[in-house]
Coordinates of C-alpha atoms and ligand atoms in Angstrom, one line a residue:
M1 CA -26.2 -3.7 -19.2
S2 CA -23.7 -5.2 -17.0
V3 CA -20.0 -4.9 -18.4
A4 CA -17.3 -7.4 -17.6
I5 CA -13.8 -6.0 -17.5
V6 CA -11.2 -8.9 -17.9
G7 CA -8.2 -8.8 -15.7
V8 CA -5.9 -11.2 -14.2
A9 CA -7.3 -13.8 -11.6
A10 CA -5.2 -13.0 -8.5
S11 CA -7.1 -14.3 -5.6
P12 CA -10.3 -16.6 -5.7
G13 CA -13.7 -15.8 -4.5
I14 CA -16.7 -13.8 -5.4
V15 CA -17.8 -10.5 -3.7
I16 CA -21.0 -8.4 -4.6
G17 CA -20.7 -5.0 -3.0
P18 CA -20.2 -1.2 -3.3
V19 CA -17.3 0.2 -5.1
H20 CA -14.8 2.1 -3.1
L21 CA -12.9 3.9 -5.7
L22 CA -9.5 5.2 -4.6
R23 CA -7.8 7.6 -7.0
W24 CA -4.4 8.1 -5.2
E25 CA -2.4 10.1 -7.6
V26 CA -1.3 13.6 -7.8
P27 CA -4.3 15.9 -8.9
E28 CA -3.8 17.8 -12.2
V29 CA -3.1 21.5 -11.2
T30 CA -3.9 24.0 -13.6
P31 CA -1.6 27.1 -13.4
R32 CA -3.3 30.2 -11.7
M33 CA -1.8 33.5 -10.9
V34 CA -3.4 35.8 -8.2
E35 CA -3.3 39.5 -7.7
P36 CA -1.1 41.1 -5.0
E37 CA -4.1 41.9 -3.0
E38 CA -5.1 38.2 -2.9
T39 CA -1.8 36.8 -1.7
D40 CA -2.6 37.0 2.0
A41 CA -5.8 35.3 1.5
E42 CA -3.8 32.6 -0.4
V43 CA -1.3 32.1 2.1
A44 CA -4.0 31.6 4.7
R45 CA -5.5 28.9 2.4
L46 CA -2.2 27.2 2.3
H47 CA -1.8 27.0 6.0
A48 CA -5.5 26.0 6.5
A49 CA -5.0 23.2 4.1
C50 CA -1.8 21.9 5.7
D51 CA -3.4 22.2 9.1
Q52 CA -6.5 20.2 8.0
A53 CA -4.2 17.5 6.4
V54 CA -2.4 17.3 9.8
E55 CA -5.7 16.7 11.5
R56 CA -6.7 14.1 9.0
L57 CA -3.5 12.2 9.2
R58 CA -3.7 12.2 12.8
T59 CA -7.0 10.3 12.6
V60 CA -5.4 8.0 10.1
R61 CA -2.4 7.3 12.4
D62 CA -4.7 6.5 15.3
R63 CA -6.8 4.3 13.3
V64 CA -3.7 2.4 11.7
E65 CA -2.3 2.1 15.2
E66 CA -5.3 0.4 16.5
H67 CA -5.8 -2.0 13.7
A68 CA -2.1 -2.6 12.3
G69 CA 0.2 -1.5 15.0
A70 CA 2.6 1.3 16.2
E71 CA 5.2 0.7 13.8
E72 CA 2.9 0.8 10.7
A73 CA 1.3 3.9 12.1
A74 CA 4.7 5.7 12.4
I75 CA 4.7 6.5 8.5
F76 CA 2.0 8.9 9.3
D77 CA 4.0 10.8 11.9
V78 CA 6.7 11.4 9.4
Q79 CA 3.9 12.9 7.0
I80 CA 2.6 15.0 9.8
S81 CA 6.0 16.5 10.3
I82 CA 6.3 17.2 6.5
C83 CA 3.0 19.1 6.7
D84 CA 4.2 21.0 9.7
D85 CA 7.5 21.8 8.3
A86 CA 8.3 25.5 8.7
D87 CA 10.9 25.4 5.8
L88 CA 8.5 23.6 3.5
R89 CA 5.5 26.2 4.2
M90 CA 7.9 29.2 4.0
S91 CA 9.1 28.2 0.4
V92 CA 5.4 27.8 -0.8
E93 CA 4.6 31.1 0.8
T94 CA 7.6 32.8 -1.1
L95 CA 6.0 31.5 -4.4
I96 CA 2.5 32.6 -3.3
R97 CA 3.9 36.1 -2.6
Q98 CA 5.5 36.1 -6.4
G99 CA 1.9 35.7 -7.5
F100 CA 1.3 32.0 -7.9
A101 CA -1.9 30.5 -6.5
A102 CA -1.6 28.2 -3.4
E103 CA -2.3 25.1 -5.1
K104 CA 0.3 25.8 -7.9
A105 CA 2.8 27.0 -5.6
F106 CA 2.5 24.0 -3.3
D107 CA 2.6 21.6 -6.3
L108 CA 5.9 23.3 -7.6
V109 CA 7.6 23.1 -4.2
L110 CA 6.7 19.4 -3.5
L111 CA 7.9 18.4 -7.0
E112 CA 11.2 20.2 -6.3
W113 CA 11.6 18.6 -2.9
R114 CA 10.7 15.1 -4.3
E115 CA 13.3 15.5 -7.0
H116 CA 15.9 16.7 -4.4
F117 CA 15.3 13.9 -2.0
A118 CA 15.3 11.2 -4.7
R119 CA 18.7 12.3 -5.8
S120 CA 20.1 12.1 -2.3
T121 CA 22.9 9.9 -1.4
N122 CA 21.4 9.5 2.0
A123 CA 19.1 6.4 2.2
L124 CA 16.9 8.0 4.8
M125 CA 16.2 11.0 2.7
R126 CA 15.3 8.7 -0.4
E127 CA 12.9 6.9 1.9
R128 CA 10.9 10.1 2.2
V129 CA 9.9 10.5 -1.3
S130 CA 6.8 8.5 -1.2
D131 CA 5.9 10.3 2.0
L132 CA 6.4 13.6 0.2
L133 CA 4.1 12.2 -2.6
D134 CA 1.3 11.3 -0.1
V135 CA 1.3 14.8 1.4
Q136 CA 1.3 16.3 -2.2
I137 CA -1.8 14.3 -2.9
R138 CA -3.5 15.1 0.4
V139 CA -2.9 18.7 0.5
L140 CA -3.5 19.4 -3.1
S141 CA -6.9 17.5 -2.9
L142 CA -7.8 19.8 0.0
L143 CA -6.7 23.0 -1.9
L144 CA -8.5 21.9 -5.1
G145 CA -11.7 21.1 -3.2
L146 CA -11.6 17.4 -4.4
P147 CA -13.0 14.6 -2.4
D148 CA -10.5 13.3 0.2
R149 CA -10.6 9.7 0.2
D150 CA -9.0 7.3 2.5
P151 CA -9.3 3.6 2.5
V152 CA -10.0 3.6 6.2
D153 CA -12.9 5.8 5.8
L154 CA -15.2 3.0 5.5
P155 CA -17.3 1.6 8.2
K156 CA -16.6 -2.0 9.3
G157 CA -18.6 -4.4 7.6
S158 CA -19.0 -2.3 4.4
N159 CA -18.3 -5.5 2.2
A160 CA -16.7 -3.0 -0.2
I161 CA -14.7 -3.6 -3.4
L162 CA -11.5 -1.4 -3.3
V163 CA -10.9 -0.3 -6.7
T164 CA -7.5 1.6 -7.2
H165 CA -4.7 1.9 -9.8
D166 CA -2.1 0.1 -7.7
L167 CA -1.9 -0.9 -4.0
T168 CA 1.2 0.8 -2.7
P169 CA 2.6 -0.2 0.6
S170 CA 1.2 3.0 2.4
L171 CA -2.3 2.4 1.2
T172 CA -1.9 -1.3 2.2
V173 CA -1.3 -0.5 5.8
Q174 CA -4.3 1.8 5.8
F175 CA -6.8 -0.4 4.7
D176 CA -9.3 -2.0 7.1
R177 CA -9.6 -5.7 6.5
E178 CA -13.0 -5.7 8.2
A179 CA -14.2 -3.1 5.8
I180 CA -12.7 -4.2 2.5
A181 CA -14.0 -7.6 1.2
A182 CA -12.2 -7.6 -2.3
I183 CA -9.5 -5.7 -4.2
A184 CA -9.4 -4.7 -8.0
T185 CA -6.4 -2.9 -9.4
D186 CA -5.5 -1.5 -12.9
A187 CA -1.8 -2.5 -12.4
G188 CA -0.4 -5.8 -11.3
T189 CA -0.1 -9.3 -12.5
G190 CA -0.7 -12.8 -10.7
T191 CA 2.6 -12.8 -9.0
S192 CA 3.1 -9.2 -8.2
H193 CA 3.0 -7.9 -4.5
V194 CA -0.7 -6.9 -4.5
A195 CA -1.8 -10.4 -5.7
I196 CA 0.5 -12.3 -3.2
L197 CA -0.9 -10.0 -0.4
A198 CA -4.5 -10.5 -1.3
R199 CA -4.0 -14.4 -1.4
S200 CA -2.5 -14.1 2.0
L201 CA -5.3 -12.3 3.4
G202 CA -7.7 -14.5 1.7
L203 CA -9.4 -11.4 -0.1
P204 CA -10.8 -12.1 -3.6
A205 CA -8.8 -10.1 -6.0
V206 CA -8.6 -9.2 -9.7
V207 CA -5.6 -7.2 -10.9
G208 CA -4.2 -5.9 -14.3
L209 CA -7.6 -4.3 -15.2
R210 CA -5.8 -1.6 -17.0
D211 CA -8.4 1.3 -17.2
A212 CA -10.9 0.1 -14.5
T213 CA -10.3 3.0 -12.3
A214 CA -11.2 5.4 -15.3
R215 CA -14.4 3.6 -16.0
M216 CA -15.6 3.4 -12.5
E217 CA -18.0 5.4 -10.3
A218 CA -17.5 5.3 -6.7
G219 CA -20.7 3.9 -4.6
S220 CA -21.9 1.8 -7.6
T221 CA -22.4 -1.9 -7.2
A222 CA -19.8 -4.3 -8.9
I223 CA -19.1 -7.9 -8.7
I224 CA -15.6 -9.2 -8.3
D225 CA -15.2 -12.8 -9.5
G226 CA -11.4 -13.5 -8.4
T227 CA -11.6 -17.0 -9.7
H228 CA -12.0 -15.9 -13.1
G229 CA -10.4 -12.6 -13.1
L230 CA -13.6 -10.6 -13.8
L231 CA -14.7 -7.1 -12.5
I232 CA -18.4 -6.8 -13.5
L233 CA -19.8 -3.2 -13.5
E234 CA -23.4 -2.1 -13.2
P235 CA -24.6 -5.7 -12.8
T236 CA -28.1 -6.2 -14.0
P237 CA -30.4 -7.8 -11.1
E238 CA -30.2 -11.2 -13.1
R239 CA -26.5 -11.1 -13.1
I240 CA -26.5 -10.4 -9.3
A241 CA -28.8 -13.3 -8.8
E242 CA -26.5 -15.6 -10.9
Y243 CA -23.4 -14.5 -9.0
R244 CA -25.1 -15.0 -5.6
Q245 CA -25.7 -18.6 -6.9
R246 CA -22.1 -19.0 -8.0
A247 CA -20.8 -17.7 -4.8
R248 CA -23.0 -20.2 -2.9
V249 CA -21.4 -23.1 -5.2
E250 CA -18.0 -21.8 -4.6
Q251 CA -18.6 -21.8 -0.8
E252 CA -20.1 -25.1 -1.0
E253 CA -17.0 -26.5 -3.1
A254 CA -14.5 -24.8 -0.6
R255 CA -16.4 -26.5 2.3
E256 CA -16.2 -30.0 0.5
L257 CA -12.6 -29.4 -0.1
Q258 CA -12.0 -28.6 3.5
R259 CA -12.7 -32.3 4.0
Y260 CA -9.3 -33.0 2.5
A261 CA -7.4 -30.7 4.8
G262 CA -6.6 -33.4 7.5
A263 CA -6.2 -36.0 4.9
E264 CA -2.8 -37.6 4.0
A265 CA -1.2 -36.3 0.9
V266 CA -0.6 -39.6 -0.9
T267 CA -1.1 -40.3 -4.4
L268 CA -3.2 -43.2 -5.9
D269 CA 0.0 -45.2 -6.3
G270 CA 1.1 -44.6 -2.8
V271 CA 3.7 -41.8 -3.1
R272 CA 3.8 -39.5 -0.2
I273 CA 4.0 -35.9 -0.9
T274 CA 4.9 -33.1 1.7
L275 CA 2.5 -30.2 1.4
R276 CA 3.7 -27.0 3.4
A277 CA 2.2 -23.4 3.4
N278 CA 3.5 -20.1 2.1
V279 CA 3.1 -17.7 5.0
D280 CA 3.6 -13.9 4.3
M281 CA 2.6 -12.4 7.5
P282 CA 3.0 -13.8 11.1
D283 CA -0.8 -13.0 11.7
E284 CA -1.6 -15.8 9.1
A285 CA 0.3 -18.3 11.2
A286 CA -2.5 -19.6 13.2
A287 CA -5.0 -20.1 10.1
G288 CA -2.2 -21.6 8.2
A289 CA -1.5 -24.1 10.9
T290 CA -5.2 -25.5 10.4
S291 CA -5.1 -25.5 6.8
G292 CA -3.6 -29.2 6.8
A293 CA -0.1 -27.9 5.8
E294 CA 2.8 -29.8 7.3
G295 CA 4.9 -26.6 8.2
V296 CA 5.9 -23.7 6.2
G297 CA 7.7 -24.0 2.9
L298 CA 8.2 -20.4 2.4
M299 CA 7.8 -17.4 5.0
R300 CA 8.4 -14.2 3.1
T301 CA 9.8 -11.8 5.4
E302 CA 9.8 -8.6 3.5
F303 CA 6.1 -8.1 4.4
L304 CA 7.4 -7.2 7.9
V305 CA 9.0 -4.3 6.1
V306 CA 6.6 -3.2 3.3
G307 CA 4.5 -0.3 4.3
R308 CA 6.8 0.7 7.3
A309 CA 8.7 3.8 7.9
A310 CA 11.6 1.8 9.5
M311 CA 13.0 -1.7 9.4
P312 CA 11.7 -3.9 12.3
D313 CA 14.3 -4.3 14.9
E314 CA 15.9 -7.6 16.2
D315 CA 13.2 -8.3 19.0
E316 CA 10.3 -7.5 16.7
Q317 CA 11.6 -9.9 14.3
Y318 CA 12.3 -12.4 16.8
E319 CA 8.8 -12.4 18.1
A320 CA 7.4 -12.6 14.5
Y321 CA 9.4 -15.6 13.7
S322 CA 8.9 -17.3 16.9
R323 CA 5.1 -17.0 16.6
V324 CA 5.2 -18.7 13.3
L325 CA 7.5 -21.4 14.5
R326 CA 5.4 -22.2 17.6
A327 CA 2.1 -22.2 15.6
F328 CA 3.6 -24.9 13.2
A329 CA 5.8 -27.0 15.6
P330 CA 6.9 -29.5 15.4
H331 CA 6.9 -29.1 11.6
P332 CA 9.7 -27.3 9.7
V333 CA 9.4 -23.7 9.1
V334 CA 11.5 -22.3 6.1
I335 CA 12.1 -18.7 6.6
R336 CA 13.5 -16.7 3.8
T337 CA 15.9 -13.8 4.4
Y338 CA 14.7 -10.6 3.0
D339 CA 13.8 -10.3 -0.6
I340 CA 13.5 -6.7 -0.7
G341 CA 13.5 -4.8 -4.1
G342 CA 11.8 -5.5 -7.3
D343 CA 8.1 -4.8 -6.4
K344 CA 8.5 -5.4 -2.7
L345 CA 9.9 -2.3 -1.2
P346 CA 9.7 -0.6 2.2
V347 CA 8.3 2.9 2.3
G348 CA 10.1 5.3 0.3
G349 CA 11.8 2.4 -1.6
F350 CA 15.3 2.2 -2.7
P351 CA 17.3 4.3 -5.2
H352 CA 15.5 4.4 -8.3
E353 CA 16.7 1.7 -10.7
A354 CA 16.1 1.2 -14.4
N355 CA 15.7 -2.4 -13.9
P356 CA 14.6 -3.2 -10.4
F357 CA 14.3 -6.8 -11.0
L358 CA 17.9 -7.1 -12.3
G359 CA 18.9 -4.7 -9.5
W360 CA 20.1 -4.4 -6.0
R361 CA 17.7 -6.5 -4.2
A362 CA 17.3 -9.7 -2.0
I363 CA 20.7 -11.4 -1.0
R364 CA 22.7 -8.7 -3.0
M365 CA 21.3 -6.0 -0.8
C366 CA 21.6 -8.0 2.4
L367 CA 25.3 -8.8 1.8
D368 CA 26.2 -5.4 1.0
E369 CA 24.4 -4.0 4.1
P370 CA 25.7 -6.7 6.5
E371 CA 24.5 -4.8 9.7
L372 CA 21.0 -4.8 8.5
F373 CA 21.3 -8.4 7.5
K374 CA 22.8 -9.4 10.8
V375 CA 19.8 -8.0 12.7
Q376 CA 17.5 -10.4 10.8
L377 CA 20.1 -13.4 11.1
R378 CA 20.4 -12.6 14.9
A379 CA 16.6 -12.7 15.2
L380 CA 16.3 -16.1 13.2
L381 CA 19.0 -17.7 15.2
R382 CA 17.2 -16.8 18.4
S383 CA 13.8 -17.8 17.2
A384 CA 15.2 -21.2 16.4
M385 CA 14.9 -22.1 20.0
H386 CA 11.2 -22.4 19.5
G387 CA 10.8 -24.9 16.5
D388 CA 12.4 -26.5 13.5
L389 CA 13.8 -23.5 11.8
R390 CA 15.3 -23.6 8.3
I391 CA 16.8 -20.4 6.7
M392 CA 16.6 -19.7 3.0
L393 CA 18.3 -17.3 0.7
P394 CA 16.6 -15.7 -2.1
L395 CA 17.7 -14.8 -5.6
I396 CA 20.9 -16.7 -5.5
V397 CA 23.2 -16.8 -8.5
S398 CA 26.4 -18.2 -7.1
V399 CA 28.0 -20.2 -4.2
D400 CA 29.9 -17.2 -3.2
E401 CA 26.6 -15.6 -1.8
V402 CA 26.2 -18.8 0.4
R403 CA 29.6 -18.6 1.7
Q404 CA 29.4 -15.0 2.5
T405 CA 26.1 -15.7 4.3
R406 CA 27.7 -18.3 6.4
V407 CA 30.5 -16.0 7.5
L408 CA 27.7 -13.5 8.6
L409 CA 25.7 -16.2 10.3
A410 CA 28.8 -17.2 12.3
E411 CA 29.4 -13.4 13.2
A412 CA 25.6 -13.2 14.2
A413 CA 26.0 -16.2 16.3
A414 CA 29.2 -15.0 17.9
E415 CA 27.5 -11.5 18.8
L416 CA 24.5 -13.4 20.5
A417 CA 26.9 -15.6 22.4
A418 CA 28.8 -12.6 23.7
R419 CA 25.4 -11.1 24.8
G420 CA 24.5 -14.4 26.5
A421 CA 21.3 -14.5 24.3
A422 CA 19.8 -18.1 23.9
H423 CA 20.0 -19.1 20.1
R424 CA 21.0 -22.3 18.0
T425 CA 23.7 -22.6 15.4
D426 CA 22.8 -25.8 13.8
I427 CA 20.2 -24.4 11.4
P428 CA 19.9 -25.9 7.8
L429 CA 20.7 -23.2 5.3
G430 CA 19.1 -23.6 1.8
V431 CA 18.7 -21.5 -1.3
M432 CA 15.8 -20.5 -3.6
I433 CA 16.3 -21.7 -7.1
E434 CA 14.8 -18.9 -9.1
T435 CA 17.6 -17.8 -11.6
P436 CA 19.0 -19.9 -14.6
A437 CA 22.4 -19.4 -13.1
A438 CA 21.2 -21.3 -9.9
V439 CA 19.9 -24.1 -11.9
I440 CA 23.0 -24.5 -14.0
T441 CA 25.2 -24.6 -11.0
A442 CA 22.9 -26.5 -8.9
D443 CA 25.4 -29.3 -8.4
A444 CA 27.7 -26.8 -6.9
L445 CA 25.1 -25.2 -4.8
A446 CA 23.9 -28.6 -3.5
R447 CA 27.3 -29.3 -2.2
E448 CA 27.1 -26.2 0.2
T449 CA 23.4 -26.2 1.1
S450 CA 21.0 -28.4 2.9
F451 CA 18.0 -27.9 0.5
F452 CA 16.5 -26.2 -2.5
S453 CA 13.2 -24.6 -3.0
I454 CA 12.3 -23.6 -6.7
G455 CA 10.7 -20.1 -7.1
T456 CA 9.0 -20.4 -10.2
N457 CA 7.6 -17.0 -10.2
D458 CA 11.1 -15.5 -10.6
L459 CA 12.4 -18.5 -12.5
V460 CA 9.9 -18.1 -15.2
Q461 CA 10.6 -14.4 -15.3
Y462 CA 14.3 -14.7 -15.6
T463 CA 14.2 -17.6 -17.9
L464 CA 11.8 -16.2 -20.4
A465 CA 13.0 -12.6 -20.0
V466 CA 9.3 -11.7 -19.2
D467 CA 8.6 -9.1 -16.6
R468 CA 6.4 -10.7 -13.9
G469 CA 4.6 -7.6 -13.2
N470 CA 3.9 -6.4 -16.8
I471 CA 0.1 -6.8 -17.6
Q472 CA 1.0 -6.6 -21.3
L473 CA 3.2 -9.8 -21.1
V474 CA 0.7 -12.0 -18.8
S475 CA 0.0 -14.6 -21.8
R476 CA 3.7 -14.9 -22.2
F477 CA 4.4 -15.5 -18.5
T478 CA 4.0 -19.3 -18.3
A479 CA 5.7 -21.9 -16.1
L480 CA 4.7 -24.3 -18.7
H481 CA 7.2 -23.2 -21.3
P482 CA 9.5 -26.4 -22.1
A483 CA 12.5 -24.3 -21.0
V484 CA 11.1 -23.8 -17.5
L485 CA 10.0 -27.5 -17.2
R486 CA 13.6 -28.5 -18.2
L487 CA 15.2 -26.2 -15.6
I488 CA 12.7 -27.6 -12.8
A489 CA 13.8 -31.2 -13.9
R490 CA 17.4 -30.5 -13.9
T491 CA 17.1 -28.9 -10.5
Q492 CA 15.4 -31.9 -9.1
T493 CA 17.8 -34.4 -10.5
D494 CA 20.9 -32.4 -9.2
G495 CA 19.2 -32.0 -5.8
A496 CA 18.2 -35.7 -5.6
A497 CA 21.8 -36.7 -6.7
A498 CA 23.3 -34.7 -3.7
G499 CA 20.6 -36.2 -1.4
I500 CA 19.0 -32.9 -0.5
E501 CA 15.4 -31.9 -0.4
V502 CA 13.9 -30.1 -3.6
S503 CA 10.6 -28.4 -3.2
V504 CA 8.5 -25.8 -5.1
C505 CA 7.0 -22.7 -3.5
G506 CA 6.3 -20.5 -6.4
E507 CA 2.6 -19.8 -7.4
M508 CA 2.8 -22.7 -9.9
A509 CA 2.5 -25.3 -7.2
S510 CA -1.0 -24.2 -6.2
Q511 CA -2.6 -24.6 -9.8
P512 CA -3.8 -28.2 -10.3
L513 CA -2.5 -28.5 -14.0
M514 CA 0.9 -27.3 -12.9
A515 CA 1.0 -29.2 -9.6
F516 CA 0.4 -32.4 -11.8
A517 CA 3.3 -31.5 -13.9
L518 CA 5.7 -31.0 -10.9
L519 CA 4.8 -34.3 -9.4
G520 CA 5.6 -35.9 -12.9
L521 CA 9.0 -34.0 -12.8
G522 CA 9.9 -35.8 -9.6
I523 CA 9.1 -33.1 -7.2
R524 CA 7.8 -34.5 -4.0
Q525 CA 7.4 -31.3 -1.7
L526 CA 5.1 -28.4 -2.6
S527 CA 4.5 -25.1 -0.6
V528 CA 1.2 -23.3 -1.6
A529 CA -0.9 -20.4 0.0
P530 CA -2.7 -21.9 2.9
R531 CA -6.0 -21.5 1.3
S532 CA -4.9 -23.8 -1.6
V533 CA -3.8 -26.7 0.8
P534 CA -6.9 -28.6 0.6
A535 CA -7.4 -28.4 -3.3
V536 CA -3.8 -29.6 -3.7
K537 CA -4.1 -32.2 -1.3
H538 CA -7.4 -33.5 -3.2
L539 CA -5.5 -33.4 -6.4
I540 CA -2.8 -35.4 -5.1
R541 CA -5.0 -38.0 -3.8
T542 CA -6.8 -38.1 -7.0
I543 CA -3.9 -38.9 -9.4
S544 CA -1.2 -41.4 -9.8
V545 CA 2.5 -40.4 -10.0
A546 CA 3.0 -42.9 -12.8
S547 CA 0.5 -40.9 -15.0
A548 CA 2.0 -37.5 -14.0
T549 CA 5.5 -38.9 -14.8
A550 CA 4.3 -40.0 -18.3
A551 CA 2.6 -36.7 -19.0
A552 CA 5.7 -34.7 -17.7
S553 CA 8.1 -36.7 -19.9
E554 CA 6.1 -35.9 -22.9
A555 CA 5.9 -32.3 -22.0
L556 CA 9.6 -32.0 -21.7
N557 CA 9.9 -32.9 -25.3
A558 CA 7.1 -30.7 -26.5
D559 CA 8.0 -27.8 -28.6
T560 CA 5.9 -24.9 -27.1
A561 CA 4.0 -24.0 -23.9
S562 CA 0.6 -24.3 -25.6
A563 CA 1.4 -27.9 -26.7
V564 CA 2.6 -28.7 -23.1
E565 CA -0.6 -27.2 -21.7
T566 CA -2.9 -29.1 -24.3
L567 CA -1.1 -32.4 -23.3
L568 CA -1.2 -31.9 -19.6
R569 CA -4.8 -30.8 -19.7
E570 CA -5.9 -33.9 -21.5
R571 CA -3.8 -36.1 -19.4
L572 CA -4.9 -34.7 -16.2
L573 CA -8.6 -34.4 -17.2
A574 CA -8.6 -38.1 -18.2
E575 CA -7.1 -39.0 -14.7
L576 CA -9.7 -36.8 -13.1
R577 CA -12.7 -38.4 -15.0
R578 CA -11.4 -41.9 -13.9
G579 CA -11.6 -40.3 -10.3
G580 CA -15.4 -40.1 -10.9
K581 CA -17.7 -37.6 -9.0
A582 CA -15.1 -37.2 -6.2
A583 CA -13.1 -35.1 -8.8
D584 CA -15.6 -32.8 -10.0
G585 CA -14.4 -29.9 -7.8
L586 CA -11.0 -30.4 -9.4
L587 CA -12.3 -30.4 -12.9
A588 CA -13.7 -27.0 -12.2
L589 CA -10.4 -25.6 -10.8
V590 CA -8.5 -26.9 -13.8
D591 CA -10.7 -24.8 -16.1
A592 CA -11.1 -21.9 -13.6
H593 CA -9.0 -19.5 -15.8
I594 CA -11.2 -20.2 -18.7
L595 CA -13.9 -17.4 -19.0
P596 CA -17.5 -18.3 -18.3
D597 CA -19.5 -18.5 -21.6
N598 CA -21.9 -15.8 -20.7
A599 CA -19.4 -13.1 -19.5
D600 CA -20.0 -9.9 -21.4
T601 CA -16.5 -8.7 -22.3
Q602 CA -15.5 -5.2 -23.4
Ligands
LIG1 C1 9.1 -17.2 -6.5 O1 9.9 -16.3 -7.1 O2 8.6 -17.9 -7.2 C2 8.9 -17.0 -5.1 C3 8.3 -17.8 -4.4 O3 9.4 -15.8 -4.5 P1 8.7 -14.3 -4.6 O4 7.3 -14.8 -5.4 O5 8.5 -13.8 -3.3 O6 9.5 -13.6 -5.5
LIG2 MG1 11.2 -14.9 -5.9

């Protein structure tokens, strides 16, 4: 009988395909001692495993270089040099000669090295911790005779469902988008890095499945229903037939919605809304530009860094930003400076912090590392020659951060001028409103900035004190809490009073119920994943601002998030029903997160 595991709907779409189970974790090593006469053979086994890992890493590196690029492939050079490191091998050999079996000796030494590197005051050393972990997993798997699985192993066109505990940056760069058709992870929530990435790539995904990897068998067939957040194991032929039919209906609906891509985003009562796209990787720019979006409301630049061994240099960043600006010209492109930290880290990460979401991240890290930040600022000022660039700062809590950035921007411009490099200096500077501090001081921030963009993913997290990545708290993470709605309303009022643009670029903007609430709160600019542009346009064209405003003012006075949800749902459904047949697709989307009646849950 088929079993459905309920997770979090992270990226819509249905895929029926073979499971590619990736257990990327340090294998259990049982302590084993060897007799003195066996030590030579153990030492030989160690070197053979390290050599085999090097071979394997060379193949991985070549494949990653081919489909992702030389910079992404550089991580594997680092790992090759770790496997080849004479000191490392000598330390393991010493333990083997003391009587430990090769796998135990290797495990102990790698554990010690990882701890030593993690405590280092040198950032480069700390960055090597995850490489050591990858090497530990690879070599131990070989020494223990476990199956050695790489995401890149799959032939193109496999249509596989990648099931893994969590999608780390080093796994992300390895996976081949032509082989993997969907993603399912034990960890993660709708706003975590893996979910954002899946939506960017247009891959159906379900995250937060808790123990899915423990319950799966590689090679079996499964169904991913990214629209409803379900992973269905061992589907019966009837279930497969049912989902084939659903997939056809979804594709048909998506084709229908596509008709709205080119339409104007105007409400029934004639209010014009600006709808822009969130672009996370420069590669997506071309597809995003045909989605019907009028520019980019948020480009998350940290995806240029995640999964890489080193930060991208000025020229590489300049090329990436220019590509997006050119693709969307003459529309505006809002590029956000690095929001590194939290769950978006480069390879190796930053110092271990007890509370990374309250830690050294985003604008804080950039201001403390001005040389690193100025590389990005110079690249941005140069790329502005190719379109309508706007620069946005993440995680702002104070006007000081804006002022300090202006000083660095002026320095960056002076450095470019001294070098004779073409650049612009008249770039609008805006801030993300994603902390309660920013909302409460929005009037002051508005005096020193050109625009606001509300990041509801973080605003919800920091207002409700609910970790956006904690699967245990998913039902408590809601933008419909009256506190969040009031903060959005206040930001809109203060922005409008100062005459600056206020947009919303968090995930909230792409969900019909929430987009309806946002329009009712006075928001006139939304930025959503390119794939959501046609549906949100369709929504805008099917409702009136008058009814959204009435619903939102009721919502602002409601006591609880569930009361808000009920009243918004009633108001929106009534409005859509008035829209008749044309609104059918939207009705389905409003209810998308409700489980289908016939899902077998665990
Ligand atoms: C947000 O916080 O809502 C946002 C858009 O930024 P990110 O999801 O990248 O933190
Ligand atoms: Mg954010």
